[in-house]
Amino acid sequence: MLLTRSEIDRRVNDLAGQISRDYAGCDLLLIGVLKGAFIFMADLARALSIPCQTDFIRAASYGAGSESSGTIVITKDVDAEVRGRDVLIIEDIIDTGLTLRHIVDTLMLRQPKSIKVCAFLDKRRRRKIPFEADYVGFSMEDGFVVGYGLDFNEQDRHWPDVYVIPNPV
Ligand code: IMP
Ligand code: MG
């Protein structure tokens, strides 16, 4: 096991406190990246003490196995108006950085007032392009993780804790 439910709870509450302070008085729009972010976003949003709206986006990376290919396509767009809003993208994990780079660039074209990223997990050493999140739950080394929204072949998203899978194929 990498992270227990109670470690996760504590960290998510810390992040929510920080975000509530940073975005006090703002027009906050949370955009969750499906499907992986659905549990993190549900917990984070419920721990916020400020108003916000919630929406979702979905991106697919064409390629095989557990790695991004580099070709990212938006397969479900946000419904909300982005222009002039304070957008906070909620993601499960940053690996190569390619998915978030594409999502941020796409949303930037719609002229939000601000755009930041909050990722539950960050595999900093695996970037293929430079990408920094503004809020990170936990940083981790190499390894493939499941649970708390994260999947392996669409399995295990519902596990309340986060586990490392030894050799994903
Ligand atoms: P990136 O474009 O390489 O940064 O890929 C990010 C996406 O890859 C995440 O949204 C996840 O869906 C997936 N991903 C990367 N690493 C893991 C992992 O360890 N477990 C589960 N999914 C992962
Ligand atoms: Mg995934």
Short mmCIF file of C-alpha atoms and ligand atoms in Angstrom, two decimals:
data_model
loop_
_atom_site.label_atom_id
_atom_site.label_comp_id
_atom_site.label_asym_id
_atom_site.label_seq_id
_atom_site.Cartn_x
_atom_site.Cartn_y
_atom_site.Cartn_z
CA MET A 1 0.00 0.00 0.00
CA LEU A 2 1.26 3.48 -0.86
CA LEU A 3 -1.35 5.71 0.82
CA THR A 4 -4.01 4.87 3.37
CA ARG A 5 -7.49 6.33 3.38
CA SER A 6 -6.67 8.37 6.49
CA GLU A 7 -3.43 9.81 5.02
CA ILE A 8 -5.41 10.73 1.92
CA ASP A 9 -8.18 12.37 3.99
CA ARG A 10 -5.72 14.53 5.87
CA ARG A 11 -3.93 15.69 2.75
CA VAL A 12 -7.12 16.37 0.80
CA ASN A 13 -8.42 18.47 3.68
CA ASP A 14 -5.14 20.45 3.75
CA LEU A 15 -5.38 21.08 0.02
CA ALA A 16 -9.02 22.14 0.32
CA GLY A 17 -8.08 24.60 3.06
CA GLN A 18 -5.32 26.09 0.95
CA ILE A 19 -7.54 26.33 -2.14
CA SER A 20 -10.37 27.89 -0.09
CA ARG A 21 -7.97 30.59 1.10
CA ASP A 22 -6.38 31.17 -2.32
CA TYR A 23 -9.71 31.43 -4.14
CA ALA A 24 -11.73 33.38 -1.56
CA GLY A 25 -13.92 35.86 -3.46
CA CYS A 26 -13.15 34.28 -6.85
CA ASP A 27 -15.44 32.78 -9.47
CA LEU A 28 -14.04 29.28 -9.03
CA LEU A 29 -14.76 26.60 -11.62
CA LEU A 30 -13.42 23.14 -10.82
CA ILE A 31 -12.86 21.02 -13.92
CA GLY A 32 -12.28 17.35 -13.14
CA VAL A 33 -10.45 15.20 -15.66
CA LEU A 34 -12.44 12.00 -16.19
CA LYS A 35 -12.40 9.37 -15.22
CA GLY A 36 -9.51 9.23 -12.77
CA ALA A 37 -10.26 12.44 -10.87
CA PHE A 38 -13.84 11.64 -9.89
CA ILE A 39 -13.15 10.46 -6.34
CA PHE A 40 -10.46 13.04 -5.56
CA MET A 41 -12.66 15.82 -6.88
CA ALA A 42 -15.67 14.62 -4.88
CA ASP A 43 -13.66 14.68 -1.65
CA LEU A 44 -11.84 17.93 -2.42
CA ALA A 45 -14.97 19.81 -3.48
CA ARG A 46 -16.85 18.73 -0.35
CA ALA A 47 -14.01 19.97 1.85
CA LEU A 48 -13.95 23.47 0.32
CA SER A 49 -15.36 26.30 2.39
CA ILE A 50 -15.98 28.62 -0.59
CA PRO A 51 -18.54 28.57 -3.42
CA CYS A 52 -17.55 26.86 -6.65
CA GLN A 53 -19.00 25.29 -9.76
CA THR A 54 -18.02 21.84 -10.95
CA ASP A 55 -17.64 20.45 -14.43
CA PHE A 56 -15.73 17.69 -16.18
CA ILE A 57 -13.54 17.12 -19.21
CA ARG A 58 -12.31 13.85 -20.62
CA ALA A 59 -9.13 13.30 -22.58
CA ALA A 60 -7.91 10.16 -24.28
CA SER A 61 -4.35 9.38 -25.11
CA TYR A 62 -3.89 7.23 -28.14
CA GLY A 63 -1.43 4.47 -27.57
CA ALA A 64 -1.17 1.20 -25.76
CA GLY A 65 -0.68 0.02 -22.22
CA SER A 66 -0.02 2.22 -19.25
CA GLU A 67 1.80 5.01 -21.03
CA SER A 68 0.70 8.16 -22.87
CA SER A 69 1.45 8.13 -26.58
CA GLY A 70 1.64 11.87 -26.96
CA THR A 71 -1.50 12.23 -29.07
CA ILE A 72 -4.13 13.59 -26.74
CA VAL A 73 -7.72 14.13 -27.84
CA ILE A 74 -10.55 15.75 -25.85
CA THR A 75 -13.37 13.19 -25.96
CA LYS A 76 -15.79 15.07 -23.66
CA ASP A 77 -15.59 18.81 -23.40
CA VAL A 78 -16.70 21.03 -20.50
CA ASP A 79 -20.24 22.42 -20.65
CA ALA A 80 -19.44 25.51 -18.60
CA GLU A 81 -18.35 28.87 -19.94
CA VAL A 82 -14.63 29.18 -19.24
CA ARG A 83 -14.05 32.75 -20.36
CA GLY A 84 -13.34 35.10 -17.47
CA ARG A 85 -13.53 32.35 -14.81
CA ASP A 86 -10.95 31.15 -12.31
CA VAL A 87 -10.40 27.62 -13.54
CA LEU A 88 -8.85 24.91 -11.38
CA ILE A 89 -8.24 21.64 -13.20
CA ILE A 90 -8.46 18.57 -10.97
CA GLU A 91 -6.43 15.55 -12.14
CA ASP A 92 -5.66 12.16 -10.61
CA ILE A 93 -1.98 11.92 -11.52
CA ILE A 94 0.64 13.69 -13.63
CA ASP A 95 3.01 11.35 -15.38
CA THR A 96 4.58 12.51 -18.67
CA GLY A 97 2.70 15.83 -18.43
CA LEU A 98 1.29 15.46 -21.95
CA THR A 99 -2.38 15.14 -20.97
CA LEU A 100 -2.43 18.21 -18.77
CA ARG A 101 -0.37 20.26 -21.21
CA HIS A 102 -2.99 19.60 -23.87
CA ILE A 103 -5.94 20.31 -21.56
CA VAL A 104 -4.41 23.54 -20.22
CA ASP A 105 -3.54 24.75 -23.73
CA THR A 106 -7.05 23.94 -24.98
CA LEU A 107 -8.76 25.78 -22.12
CA MET A 108 -6.35 28.74 -22.31
CA LEU A 109 -7.65 29.50 -25.81
CA ARG A 110 -11.04 30.27 -24.18
CA GLN A 111 -9.49 33.05 -22.10
CA PRO A 112 -10.15 32.10 -18.49
CA LYS A 113 -9.28 34.76 -15.94
CA SER A 114 -6.84 32.29 -14.41
CA ILE A 115 -6.00 28.64 -14.82
CA LYS A 116 -4.25 26.36 -12.34
CA VAL A 117 -3.86 22.63 -11.82
CA CYS A 118 -4.41 20.50 -8.74
CA ALA A 119 -3.17 16.90 -9.03
CA PHE A 120 -3.67 14.20 -6.44
CA LEU A 121 -0.38 12.49 -7.36
CA ASP A 122 2.72 13.67 -9.18
CA LYS A 123 5.37 11.42 -10.73
CA ARG A 124 7.82 14.27 -11.19
CA ARG A 125 10.66 12.28 -12.62
CA ARG A 126 8.68 10.86 -15.54
CA ARG A 127 7.94 14.07 -17.43
CA LYS A 128 8.46 14.10 -21.17
CA ILE A 129 7.80 17.83 -21.20
CA PRO A 130 8.18 20.34 -18.37
CA PHE A 131 4.92 20.70 -16.44
CA GLU A 132 4.35 22.02 -12.93
CA ALA A 133 1.09 21.63 -11.02
CA ASP A 134 0.07 24.42 -8.67
CA TYR A 135 -1.26 22.05 -6.00
CA VAL A 136 -0.05 18.48 -5.48
CA GLY A 137 -1.42 15.94 -3.01
CA PHE A 138 1.57 13.61 -2.94
CA SER A 139 4.73 13.25 -5.02
CA MET A 140 5.88 9.74 -5.87
CA GLU A 141 8.66 7.91 -7.65
CA ASP A 142 8.24 5.54 -10.57
CA GLY A 143 5.68 2.78 -10.22
CA PHE A 144 2.10 2.22 -11.28
CA VAL A 145 -0.63 2.98 -8.77
CA VAL A 146 -4.33 2.15 -8.50
CA GLY A 147 -7.23 3.06 -6.24
CA TYR A 148 -8.84 6.37 -5.22
CA GLY A 149 -9.97 6.87 -8.83
CA LEU A 150 -6.84 5.50 -10.50
CA ASP A 151 -7.25 2.42 -12.65
CA PHE A 152 -5.38 -0.39 -14.26
CA ASN A 153 -7.36 -1.42 -17.35
CA GLU A 154 -10.45 0.22 -15.81
CA GLN A 155 -10.20 -1.89 -12.66
CA ASP A 156 -9.65 -0.83 -9.05
CA ARG A 157 -10.80 2.79 -9.26
CA HIS A 158 -13.16 2.25 -6.32
CA TRP A 159 -10.50 1.18 -3.81
CA PRO A 160 -10.38 3.68 -0.95
CA ASP A 161 -6.59 3.43 -0.52
CA VAL A 162 -3.80 3.71 -3.10
CA TYR A 163 -1.75 0.65 -3.98
CA VAL A 164 1.34 0.14 -6.12
CA ILE A 165 1.03 -2.53 -8.81
CA PRO A 166 4.36 -4.33 -9.20
CA ASN A 167 4.54 -5.02 -12.93
CA PRO A 168 1.66 -3.61 -15.00
CA VAL A 169 1.62 -4.90 -18.58
P1 IMP B 1 0.34 11.85 -18.67
O1 IMP B 1 -0.26 12.44 -19.89
O2 IMP B 1 1.47 10.91 -19.00
O3 IMP B 1 0.75 12.86 -17.63
O4 IMP B 1 -0.73 10.85 -18.11
C1 IMP B 1 -1.62 11.11 -17.18
C2 IMP B 1 -2.68 10.03 -17.19
O5 IMP B 1 -2.09 8.72 -17.27
C3 IMP B 1 -3.44 10.07 -15.90
O6 IMP B 1 -4.57 10.89 -15.99
C4 IMP B 1 -3.78 8.63 -15.68
O7 IMP B 1 -5.02 8.33 -16.29
C5 IMP B 1 -2.71 7.83 -16.37
N1 IMP B 1 -1.71 7.33 -15.42
C6 IMP B 1 -0.40 7.68 -15.35
N2 IMP B 1 0.22 7.03 -14.36
C7 IMP B 1 -0.71 6.23 -13.79
C8 IMP B 1 -0.69 5.31 -12.68
O8 IMP B 1 0.33 5.07 -12.01
N3 IMP B 1 -1.86 4.69 -12.40
C9 IMP B 1 -3.01 4.90 -13.10
N4 IMP B 1 -3.09 5.77 -14.11
C10 IMP B 1 -1.94 6.42 -14.47
MG MG B 2 -6.32 6.45 -16.60
#
